[in-house]
PDB file of C-alpha atoms and ligand atoms in Angstrom:
ATOM      1  CA  MET J 383       6.764  15.917   3.415  1.00 85.00           C
ATOM      2  CA  VAL J 384       7.482  12.252   2.908  1.00 96.00           C
ATOM      3  CA  ARG J 385       7.096  11.133  -0.695  1.00 98.00           C
ATOM      4  CA  LEU J 386       5.067   8.137  -1.800  1.00 98.00           C
ATOM      5  CA  CYS J 387       6.513   5.863  -4.461  1.00 99.00           C
ATOM      6  CA  VAL J 388       4.294   3.075  -5.712  1.00 99.00           C
ATOM      7  CA  ASN J 389       5.529  -0.424  -6.412  1.00 98.00           C
ATOM      8  CA  ILE J 390       3.493  -1.763  -9.330  1.00 98.00           C
ATOM      9  CA  ASP J 391       4.883  -5.322  -9.453  1.00 98.00           C
ATOM     10  CA  HIS J 392       1.511  -6.822  -8.642  1.00 98.00           C
ATOM     11  CA  ILE J 393      -0.193  -5.232 -11.615  1.00 98.00           C
ATOM     12  CA  ALA J 394       2.221  -7.399 -13.576  1.00 98.00           C
ATOM     13  CA  THR J 395       1.515 -10.389 -11.295  1.00 98.00           C
ATOM     14  CA  LEU J 396      -2.115 -10.201 -12.380  1.00 98.00           C
ATOM     15  CA  ARG J 397      -1.121  -9.997 -16.026  1.00 98.00           C
ATOM     16  CA  GLN J 398       1.247 -12.951 -15.731  1.00 98.00           C
ATOM     17  CA  ALA J 399      -1.532 -15.017 -14.149  1.00 97.00           C
ATOM     18  CA  ARG J 400      -2.930 -15.383 -17.664  1.00 97.00           C
ATOM     19  CA  GLY J 401       0.239 -14.723 -19.604  1.00 95.00           C
ATOM     20  CA  GLY J 402      -1.548 -12.059 -21.595  1.00 96.00           C
ATOM     21  CA  ILE J 403      -1.287  -8.325 -22.022  1.00 97.00           C
ATOM     22  CA  GLU J 404      -3.557  -6.941 -19.298  1.00 98.00           C
ATOM     23  CA  PRO J 405      -3.496  -5.214 -16.915  1.00 98.00           C
ATOM     24  CA  ASP J 406      -0.547  -3.252 -18.209  1.00 98.00           C
ATOM     25  CA  PRO J 407       1.883  -1.915 -15.578  1.00 98.00           C
ATOM     26  CA  VAL J 408       2.793   0.919 -17.921  1.00 98.00           C
ATOM     27  CA  VAL J 409      -0.794   2.198 -17.871  1.00 98.00           C
ATOM     28  CA  ALA J 410      -0.881   1.678 -14.094  1.00 98.00           C
ATOM     29  CA  ALA J 411       2.256   3.794 -13.696  1.00 98.00           C
ATOM     30  CA  GLY J 412       0.580   6.670 -15.521  1.00 98.00           C
ATOM     31  CA  ILE J 413      -2.462   6.488 -13.252  1.00 98.00           C
ATOM     32  CA  CYS J 414      -0.254   6.425 -10.127  1.00 98.00           C
ATOM     33  CA  GLU J 415       1.513   9.540 -11.380  1.00 98.00           C
ATOM     34  CA  LEU J 416      -1.788  11.297 -12.101  1.00 98.00           C
ATOM     35  CA  ALA J 417      -2.825  10.479  -8.530  1.00 98.00           C
ATOM     36  CA  GLY J 418       0.292  12.243  -7.264  1.00 98.00           C
ATOM     37  CA  CYS J 419       2.914   9.604  -6.526  1.00 98.00           C
ATOM     38  CA  ALA J 420       6.542  10.704  -6.541  1.00 98.00           C
ATOM     39  CA  GLY J 421       7.972   7.649  -8.245  1.00 98.00           C
ATOM     40  CA  ILE J 422       7.386   4.189  -9.664  1.00 99.00           C
ATOM     41  CA  VAL J 423       9.100   1.130  -8.237  1.00 98.00           C
ATOM     42  CA  VAL J 424       9.470  -2.237  -9.968  1.00 98.00           C
ATOM     43  CA  HIS J 425      11.423  -5.378  -9.149  1.00 97.00           C
ATOM     44  CA  LEU J 426      12.912  -7.295 -12.050  1.00 97.00           C
ATOM     45  CA  ARG J 427      13.139 -10.712 -10.424  1.00 96.00           C
ATOM     46  CA  GLU J 428      15.488 -13.353 -11.754  1.00 94.00           C
ATOM     47  CA  ASP J 429      12.514 -15.682 -12.379  1.00 94.00           C
ATOM     48  CA  ARG J 430      10.568 -12.894 -14.161  1.00 96.00           C
ATOM     49  CA  ARG J 431       7.452 -13.759 -12.189  1.00 95.00           C
ATOM     50  CA  HIS J 432       5.942 -10.305 -12.652  1.00 97.00           C
ATOM     51  CA  ILE J 433       7.857  -7.433 -14.262  1.00 98.00           C
ATOM     52  CA  GLN J 434       9.422  -8.164 -17.679  1.00 98.00           C
ATOM     53  CA  GLU J 435      12.150  -6.347 -19.607  1.00 98.00           C
ATOM     54  CA  ARG J 436       9.493  -4.943 -21.933  1.00 98.00           C
ATOM     55  CA  ASP J 437       7.876  -3.163 -18.967  1.00 98.00           C
ATOM     56  CA  LEU J 438      11.150  -1.623 -17.864  1.00 98.00           C
ATOM     57  CA  TYR J 439      11.984  -0.028 -21.177  1.00 98.00           C
ATOM     58  CA  LEU J 440       8.484   1.311 -21.702  1.00 98.00           C
ATOM     59  CA  LEU J 441       8.330   2.646 -18.143  1.00 98.00           C
ATOM     60  CA  LYS J 442      11.669   4.345 -18.574  1.00 98.00           C
ATOM     61  CA  GLU J 443      10.294   6.067 -21.640  1.00 98.00           C
ATOM     62  CA  VAL J 444       6.895   7.140 -20.359  1.00 98.00           C
ATOM     63  CA  ILE J 445       7.101   7.916 -16.669  1.00 97.00           C
ATOM     64  CA  LYS J 446       7.582  11.506 -15.661  1.00 98.00           C
ATOM     65  CA  THR J 447       8.505  11.085 -12.000  1.00 98.00           C
ATOM     66  CA  LYS J 448      11.320   8.633 -11.367  1.00 98.00           C
ATOM     67  CA  LEU J 449      11.973   4.965 -11.907  1.00 98.00           C
ATOM     68  CA  ASN J 450      13.365   2.929  -9.052  1.00 98.00           C
ATOM     69  CA  LEU J 451      14.472  -0.560 -10.082  1.00 98.00           C
ATOM     70  CA  GLU J 452      14.657  -3.140  -7.308  1.00 98.00           C
ATOM     71  CA  MET J 453      17.218  -5.762  -8.204  1.00 97.00           C
ATOM     72  CA  SER J 454      19.555  -8.471  -7.001  1.00 96.00           C
ATOM     73  CA  ILE J 455      23.241  -8.320  -7.808  1.00 97.00           C
ATOM     74  CA  ASN J 456      23.029 -11.262 -10.198  1.00 97.00           C
ATOM     75  CA  PRO J 457      25.302 -10.316 -13.152  1.00 97.00           C
ATOM     76  CA  SER J 458      22.550 -10.694 -15.771  1.00 97.00           C
ATOM     77  CA  ILE J 459      20.273  -8.365 -13.807  1.00 98.00           C
ATOM     78  CA  VAL J 460      23.097  -5.859 -13.310  1.00 98.00           C
ATOM     79  CA  ASP J 461      23.593  -5.873 -17.099  1.00 98.00           C
ATOM     80  CA  VAL J 462      19.925  -5.008 -17.618  1.00 98.00           C
ATOM     81  CA  ALA J 463      20.177  -2.166 -15.078  1.00 98.00           C
ATOM     82  CA  LEU J 464      23.294  -0.746 -16.718  1.00 98.00           C
ATOM     83  CA  ASP J 465      21.560  -0.774 -20.073  1.00 98.00           C
ATOM     84  CA  LEU J 466      18.248   0.604 -18.776  1.00 98.00           C
ATOM     85  CA  LYS J 467      19.754   3.296 -16.545  1.00 98.00           C
ATOM     86  CA  PRO J 468      16.851   3.794 -14.137  1.00 98.00           C
ATOM     87  CA  ASP J 469      17.011   6.887 -11.911  1.00 98.00           C
ATOM     88  CA  CYS J 470      17.652   4.679  -8.914  1.00 98.00           C
ATOM     89  CA  ALA J 471      18.584   1.044  -8.299  1.00 98.00           C
ATOM     90  CA  THR J 472      17.593  -0.534  -5.005  1.00 98.00           C
ATOM     91  CA  LEU J 473      19.680  -3.589  -4.272  1.00 98.00           C
ATOM     92  CA  VAL J 474      17.730  -6.309  -2.502  1.00 97.00           C
ATOM     93  CA  PRO J 475      18.449  -9.907  -1.522  1.00 95.00           C
ATOM     94  CA  GLU J 476      16.562 -12.392  -3.640  1.00 86.00           C
ATOM     95  CA  ARG J 477      15.634 -15.992  -3.062  1.00 78.00           C
ATOM     96  CA  ARG J 478      13.932 -17.955  -5.785  1.00 68.00           C
ATOM     97  CA  ARG J 479      11.215 -19.515  -3.693  1.00 70.00           C
ATOM     98  CA  GLU J 480      10.287 -16.586  -1.465  1.00 74.00           C
ATOM     99  CA  LEU J 481       6.861 -15.008  -1.919  1.00 76.00           C
ATOM    100  CA  THR J 482       8.349 -11.557  -1.429  1.00 72.00           C
ATOM    101  CA  THR J 483      11.686 -10.072  -0.319  1.00 71.00           C
ATOM    102  CA  GLU J 484      12.107 -11.552   3.150  1.00 74.00           C
ATOM    103  CA  GLY J 485      14.907  -9.689   4.855  1.00 86.00           C
ATOM    104  CA  GLY J 486      17.300  -6.847   4.251  1.00 95.00           C
ATOM    105  CA  LEU J 487      20.633  -7.203   2.499  1.00 97.00           C
ATOM    106  CA  ASP J 488      23.495  -8.476   4.615  1.00 96.00           C
ATOM    107  CA  VAL J 489      25.804  -5.650   3.602  1.00 97.00           C
ATOM    108  CA  LEU J 490      28.410  -6.659   6.185  1.00 95.00           C
ATOM    109  CA  ARG J 491      28.848 -10.107   4.651  1.00 95.00           C
ATOM    110  CA  LYS J 492      28.527  -9.053   1.017  1.00 96.00           C
ATOM    111  CA  ARG J 493      30.649  -5.948   1.290  1.00 96.00           C
ATOM    112  CA  LYS J 494      33.024  -6.742  -1.572  1.00 97.00           C
ATOM    113  CA  GLU J 495      30.456  -7.858  -4.139  1.00 97.00           C
ATOM    114  CA  LEU J 496      28.176  -4.958  -3.292  1.00 98.00           C
ATOM    115  CA  ALA J 497      30.940  -2.359  -3.501  1.00 98.00           C
ATOM    116  CA  LYS J 498      31.820  -3.524  -7.030  1.00 98.00           C
ATOM    117  CA  VAL J 499      28.231  -3.452  -8.277  1.00 98.00           C
ATOM    118  CA  ILE J 500      27.547  -0.096  -6.621  1.00 98.00           C
ATOM    119  CA  GLU J 501      30.571   1.430  -8.279  1.00 98.00           C
ATOM    120  CA  ARG J 502      29.451   0.231 -11.716  1.00 98.00           C
ATOM    121  CA  LEU J 503      25.910   1.483 -11.238  1.00 98.00           C
ATOM    122  CA  ARG J 504      27.005   4.865  -9.927  1.00 98.00           C
ATOM    123  CA  LYS J 505      29.458   5.298 -12.779  1.00 98.00           C
ATOM    124  CA  ALA J 506      26.506   4.803 -15.131  1.00 98.00           C
ATOM    125  CA  GLY J 507      24.728   7.697 -13.384  1.00 98.00           C
ATOM    126  CA  ILE J 508      22.333   5.511 -11.376  1.00 98.00           C
ATOM    127  CA  GLN J 509      21.636   6.392  -7.748  1.00 98.00           C
ATOM    128  CA  VAL J 510      22.056   3.393  -5.478  1.00 98.00           C
ATOM    129  CA  SER J 511      19.900   2.472  -2.514  1.00 98.00           C
ATOM    130  CA  LEU J 512      20.407  -0.569  -0.291  1.00 98.00           C
ATOM    131  CA  PHE J 513      17.453  -2.338   1.277  1.00 97.00           C
ATOM    132  CA  ILE J 514      18.573  -3.159   4.820  1.00 98.00           C
ATOM    133  CA  ASP J 515      17.202  -4.140   8.193  1.00 97.00           C
ATOM    134  CA  ALA J 516      17.143  -1.323  10.742  1.00 98.00           C
ATOM    135  CA  GLN J 517      20.487  -2.221  12.280  1.00 97.00           C
ATOM    136  CA  ILE J 518      23.300   0.203  12.983  1.00 97.00           C
ATOM    137  CA  GLU J 519      26.015  -2.164  11.628  1.00 97.00           C
ATOM    138  CA  GLN J 520      24.158  -2.501   8.335  1.00 98.00           C
ATOM    139  CA  VAL J 521      23.812   1.277   8.074  1.00 98.00           C
ATOM    140  CA  LYS J 522      27.535   1.785   8.658  1.00 98.00           C
ATOM    141  CA  ALA J 523      28.457  -0.887   6.133  1.00 98.00           C
ATOM    142  CA  SER J 524      26.084   0.669   3.580  1.00 98.00           C
ATOM    143  CA  GLN J 525      27.916   3.935   3.788  1.00 98.00           C
ATOM    144  CA  GLN J 526      31.276   2.181   3.514  1.00 98.00           C
ATOM    145  CA  VAL J 527      30.336   0.328   0.314  1.00 98.00           C
ATOM    146  CA  GLY J 528      29.296   3.548  -1.409  1.00 98.00           C
ATOM    147  CA  ALA J 529      25.495   3.630  -1.216  1.00 98.00           C
ATOM    148  CA  GLU J 530      23.774   7.012  -1.301  1.00 98.00           C
ATOM    149  CA  ILE J 531      20.456   5.870   0.134  1.00 98.00           C
ATOM    150  CA  VAL J 532      19.320   3.178   2.549  1.00 98.00           C
ATOM    151  CA  GLU J 533      15.802   1.822   2.423  1.00 98.00           C
ATOM    152  CA  LEU J 534      14.892   0.584   5.890  1.00 98.00           C
ATOM    153  CA  HIS J 535      12.944  -2.678   5.895  1.00 98.00           C
ATOM    154  CA  THR J 536       9.625  -2.087   7.659  1.00 98.00           C
ATOM    155  CA  GLY J 537       8.471  -5.710   7.393  1.00 97.00           C
ATOM    156  CA  ARG J 538       9.276  -6.548  11.014  1.00 97.00           C
ATOM    157  CA  TYR J 539       7.351  -3.496  12.181  1.00 98.00           C
ATOM    158  CA  ALA J 540       4.428  -4.408   9.931  1.00 98.00           C
ATOM    159  CA  ASN J 541       4.275  -7.976  11.224  1.00 97.00           C
ATOM    160  CA  ALA J 542       4.825  -7.165  14.908  1.00 97.00           C
ATOM    161  CA  SER J 543       2.216  -7.215  17.672  1.00 95.00           C
ATOM    162  CA  ALA J 544       1.046  -3.820  18.953  1.00 89.00           C
ATOM    163  CA  LYS J 545       3.554  -3.940  21.819  1.00 90.00           C
ATOM    164  CA  GLU J 546       6.474  -4.992  19.655  1.00 96.00           C
ATOM    165  CA  GLN J 547       5.598  -2.378  17.063  1.00 96.00           C
ATOM    166  CA  ARG J 548       6.806   0.356  19.383  1.00 96.00           C
ATOM    167  CA  GLN J 549      10.200  -1.305  19.675  1.00 96.00           C
ATOM    168  CA  GLU J 550      10.388  -1.809  15.930  1.00 98.00           C
ATOM    169  CA  LEU J 551       9.579   1.866  15.364  1.00 98.00           C
ATOM    170  CA  GLU J 552      12.354   2.805  17.748  1.00 98.00           C
ATOM    171  CA  LYS J 553      14.802   0.648  15.779  1.00 98.00           C
ATOM    172  CA  LEU J 554      13.715   2.371  12.574  1.00 98.00           C
ATOM    173  CA  ARG J 555      14.197   5.769  14.210  1.00 98.00           C
ATOM    174  CA  MET J 556      17.665   4.902  15.475  1.00 98.00           C
ATOM    175  CA  ALA J 557      18.788   3.445  12.155  1.00 98.00           C
ATOM    176  CA  LYS J 558      17.438   6.532  10.374  1.00 98.00           C
ATOM    177  CA  GLU J 559      19.318   8.795  12.776  1.00 98.00           C
ATOM    178  CA  ARG J 560      22.592   6.965  12.225  1.00 98.00           C
ATOM    179  CA  ALA J 561      22.120   6.918   8.464  1.00 98.00           C
ATOM    180  CA  ARG J 562      21.568  10.678   8.388  1.00 98.00           C
ATOM    181  CA  GLU J 563      24.664  11.232  10.515  1.00 98.00           C
ATOM    182  CA  GLN J 564      26.609   9.216   7.947  1.00 97.00           C
ATOM    183  CA  GLY J 565      25.317  11.415   5.134  1.00 98.00           C
ATOM    184  CA  LEU J 566      22.924   8.810   3.742  1.00 98.00           C
ATOM    185  CA  ARG J 567      19.406   9.553   2.568  1.00 98.00           C
ATOM    186  CA  VAL J 568      16.696   7.380   4.040  1.00 98.00           C
ATOM    187  CA  SER J 569      13.606   5.734   2.659  1.00 98.00           C
ATOM    188  CA  ALA J 570      11.525   2.872   4.030  1.00 98.00           C
ATOM    189  CA  GLY J 571       9.160   0.198   2.869  1.00 98.00           C
ATOM    190  CA  HIS J 572       7.731  -3.306   2.893  1.00 97.00           C
ATOM    191  CA  GLY J 573       4.470  -4.421   4.410  1.00 98.00           C
ATOM    192  CA  LEU J 574       3.167  -0.888   4.873  1.00 98.00           C
ATOM    193  CA  ASN J 575      -0.602  -0.526   4.563  1.00 98.00           C
ATOM    194  CA  TYR J 576      -3.439   1.897   5.285  1.00 98.00           C
ATOM    195  CA  GLN J 577      -3.483   0.888   8.948  1.00 97.00           C
ATOM    196  CA  ASN J 578       0.192   0.911   9.845  1.00 98.00           C
ATOM    197  CA  VAL J 579       1.787   3.532   7.582  1.00 98.00           C
ATOM    198  CA  TRP J 580       1.029   6.591   9.695  1.00 98.00           C
ATOM    199  CA  ALA J 581       3.552   5.917  12.467  1.00 97.00           C
ATOM    200  CA  VAL J 582       6.353   5.352   9.948  1.00 98.00           C
ATOM    201  CA  ALA J 583       5.384   8.390   7.868  1.00 98.00           C
ATOM    202  CA  ARG J 584       5.719  10.474  11.060  1.00 97.00           C
ATOM    203  CA  ILE J 585       9.427   9.732  11.456  1.00 98.00           C
ATOM    204  CA  GLU J 586      11.207  12.923  10.470  1.00 97.00           C
ATOM    205  CA  GLY J 587      14.120  12.342   8.117  1.00 97.00           C
ATOM    206  CA  ILE J 588      12.562   9.433   6.230  1.00 98.00           C
ATOM    207  CA  GLU J 589      12.163  10.984   2.804  1.00 98.00           C
ATOM    208  CA  GLU J 590      10.348   8.341   0.853  1.00 98.00           C
ATOM    209  CA  LEU J 591       8.032   5.368   1.377  1.00 98.00           C
ATOM    210  CA  ASN J 592       7.878   2.551  -1.167  1.00 98.00           C
ATOM    211  CA  ILE J 593       4.532   0.797  -1.022  1.00 98.00           C
ATOM    212  CA  GLY J 594       3.103  -1.870  -3.297  1.00 98.00           C
ATOM    213  CA  HIS J 595       0.891  -4.725  -2.201  1.00 98.00           C
ATOM    214  CA  SER J 596      -1.575  -2.806  -0.034  1.00 98.00           C
ATOM    215  CA  ILE J 597      -2.149  -0.124  -2.678  1.00 98.00           C
ATOM    216  CA  ILE J 598      -2.630  -2.579  -5.536  1.00 98.00           C
ATOM    217  CA  SER J 599      -4.930  -4.723  -3.369  1.00 98.00           C
ATOM    218  CA  ARG J 600      -7.106  -1.735  -2.548  1.00 98.00           C
ATOM    219  CA  ALA J 601      -7.022  -0.647  -6.170  1.00 98.00           C
ATOM    220  CA  VAL J 602      -8.715  -3.882  -7.228  1.00 98.00           C
ATOM    221  CA  LEU J 603     -11.715  -2.815  -5.161  1.00 98.00           C
ATOM    222  CA  VAL J 604     -11.782   0.980  -5.362  1.00 98.00           C
ATOM    223  CA  GLY J 605      -9.624   1.849  -8.356  1.00 98.00           C
ATOM    224  CA  LEU J 606      -5.934   2.707  -8.571  1.00 98.00           C
ATOM    225  CA  GLU J 607      -6.219   6.472  -8.557  1.00 98.00           C
ATOM    226  CA  ARG J 608      -8.323   6.475  -5.409  1.00 98.00           C
ATOM    227  CA  ALA J 609      -6.075   3.915  -3.702  1.00 98.00           C
ATOM    228  CA  VAL J 610      -2.961   6.033  -4.348  1.00 98.00           C
ATOM    229  CA  LYS J 611      -4.689   9.256  -3.261  1.00 98.00           C
ATOM    230  CA  GLU J 612      -5.933   7.694  -0.029  1.00 98.00           C
ATOM    231  CA  MET J 613      -2.458   6.465   0.849  1.00 98.00           C
ATOM    232  CA  LYS J 614      -1.006   9.873   0.052  1.00 98.00           C
ATOM    233  CA  GLU J 615      -3.539  11.567   2.337  1.00 97.00           C
ATOM    234  CA  ILE J 616      -2.584   9.380   5.297  1.00 97.00           C
ATOM    235  CA  ILE J 617       1.107   9.976   4.696  1.00 97.00           C
ATOM    236  CA  SER J 618       0.666  13.739   4.382  1.00 96.00           C
ATOM    237  CA  SER J 619      -1.431  13.920   7.548  1.00 95.00           C
ATOM    238  CA  ALA J 620       1.308  12.212   9.563  1.00 96.00           C
ATOM    239  CA  ARG J 621       3.586  15.247   9.675  1.00 87.00           C
ATOM    240  CA  GLU J 622       1.009  17.988   9.927  1.00 83.00           C
TER     241      GLU J 622
HETATM  242  N1  LIG M 273      10.668  -2.051  -0.784  1.00 81.45           N
HETATM  243  C1  LIG M 273      11.326  -3.145  -1.206  1.00 81.45           C
HETATM  244  C2  LIG M 273      12.808  -3.121  -1.225  1.00 81.45           C
HETATM  245  C3  LIG M 273      10.616  -4.285  -1.643  1.00 81.45           C
HETATM  246  O1  LIG M 273      11.291  -5.381  -2.052  1.00 81.45           O
HETATM  247  C4  LIG M 273       9.208  -4.243  -1.660  1.00 81.45           C
HETATM  248  C5  LIG M 273       8.442  -5.415  -2.197  1.00 81.45           C
HETATM  249  O2  LIG M 273       8.699  -5.584  -3.541  1.00 81.45           O
HETATM  250  C6  LIG M 273       8.573  -3.072  -1.220  1.00 81.45           C
HETATM  251  C7  LIG M 273       9.321  -1.992  -0.765  1.00 81.45           C
HETATM  252  C8  LIG M 273       7.086  -2.956  -1.201  1.00 81.45           C
HETATM  253  O3  LIG M 273       6.567  -3.870  -0.289  1.00 81.45           O
HETATM  254  P1  LIG M 273       5.006  -4.083  -0.223  1.00 81.45           P
HETATM  255  O4  LIG M 273       4.583  -4.680  -1.526  1.00 81.45           O
HETATM  256  O5  LIG M 273       4.835  -5.015   0.944  1.00 81.45           O
HETATM  257  O6  LIG M 273       4.379  -2.739  -0.001  1.00 81.45           O
END
């Protein structure tokens, strides 16, 4: 069964809106775990717009599933990751002014820098995942630079029209197939919600889905535990 990992960045976004102490992403992580998620995902952005160092260290201490840290390869962020030692680091491209991560990493172009960072992270016992577009060349390059996991970017699929969605799903399937052939593990995420997740969750060989915004948005209205459970039910039903 595909595992659900919950990205809790936007709990911190809400906190930062007032610069105070609530809601606390550490409490949110506990609720997500009680609701049955398989991991907690957070992005320490260079501008610290949501998650803060304080959150990372507390999360590392309290969560019982696994901590996946999304991060750029900026040296100061790499230093935090090496000190924190999350279970997994997902390397993502980061632009200051973007609202959210816009595209996958260009592993082909950043081969050298990525290989160095990946080596350091892996030596520290951190699993490394690369967030990439569903393109065969990016999959191949990911394997060459030493990644263990690729997270396929589902944003294009999520934003596509109904007709284009089929093509985008096919690209995800092909990239997944190639990644598995290369010995990589495969996860997927970005833009997945209660309406569009089913078709992605059905793709055999994708082990994990990382979902944030749609779950936290629903949680505001129905509560976090229920929002996580409802997403888990859809995902589980996809491979029955
Ligand atoms: N995966 C990666 C690599 C991301 O950067 C994000 C957004 O932080 C997600 C998954 C989750 O995306 P969403 O919030 O749209 O569910």
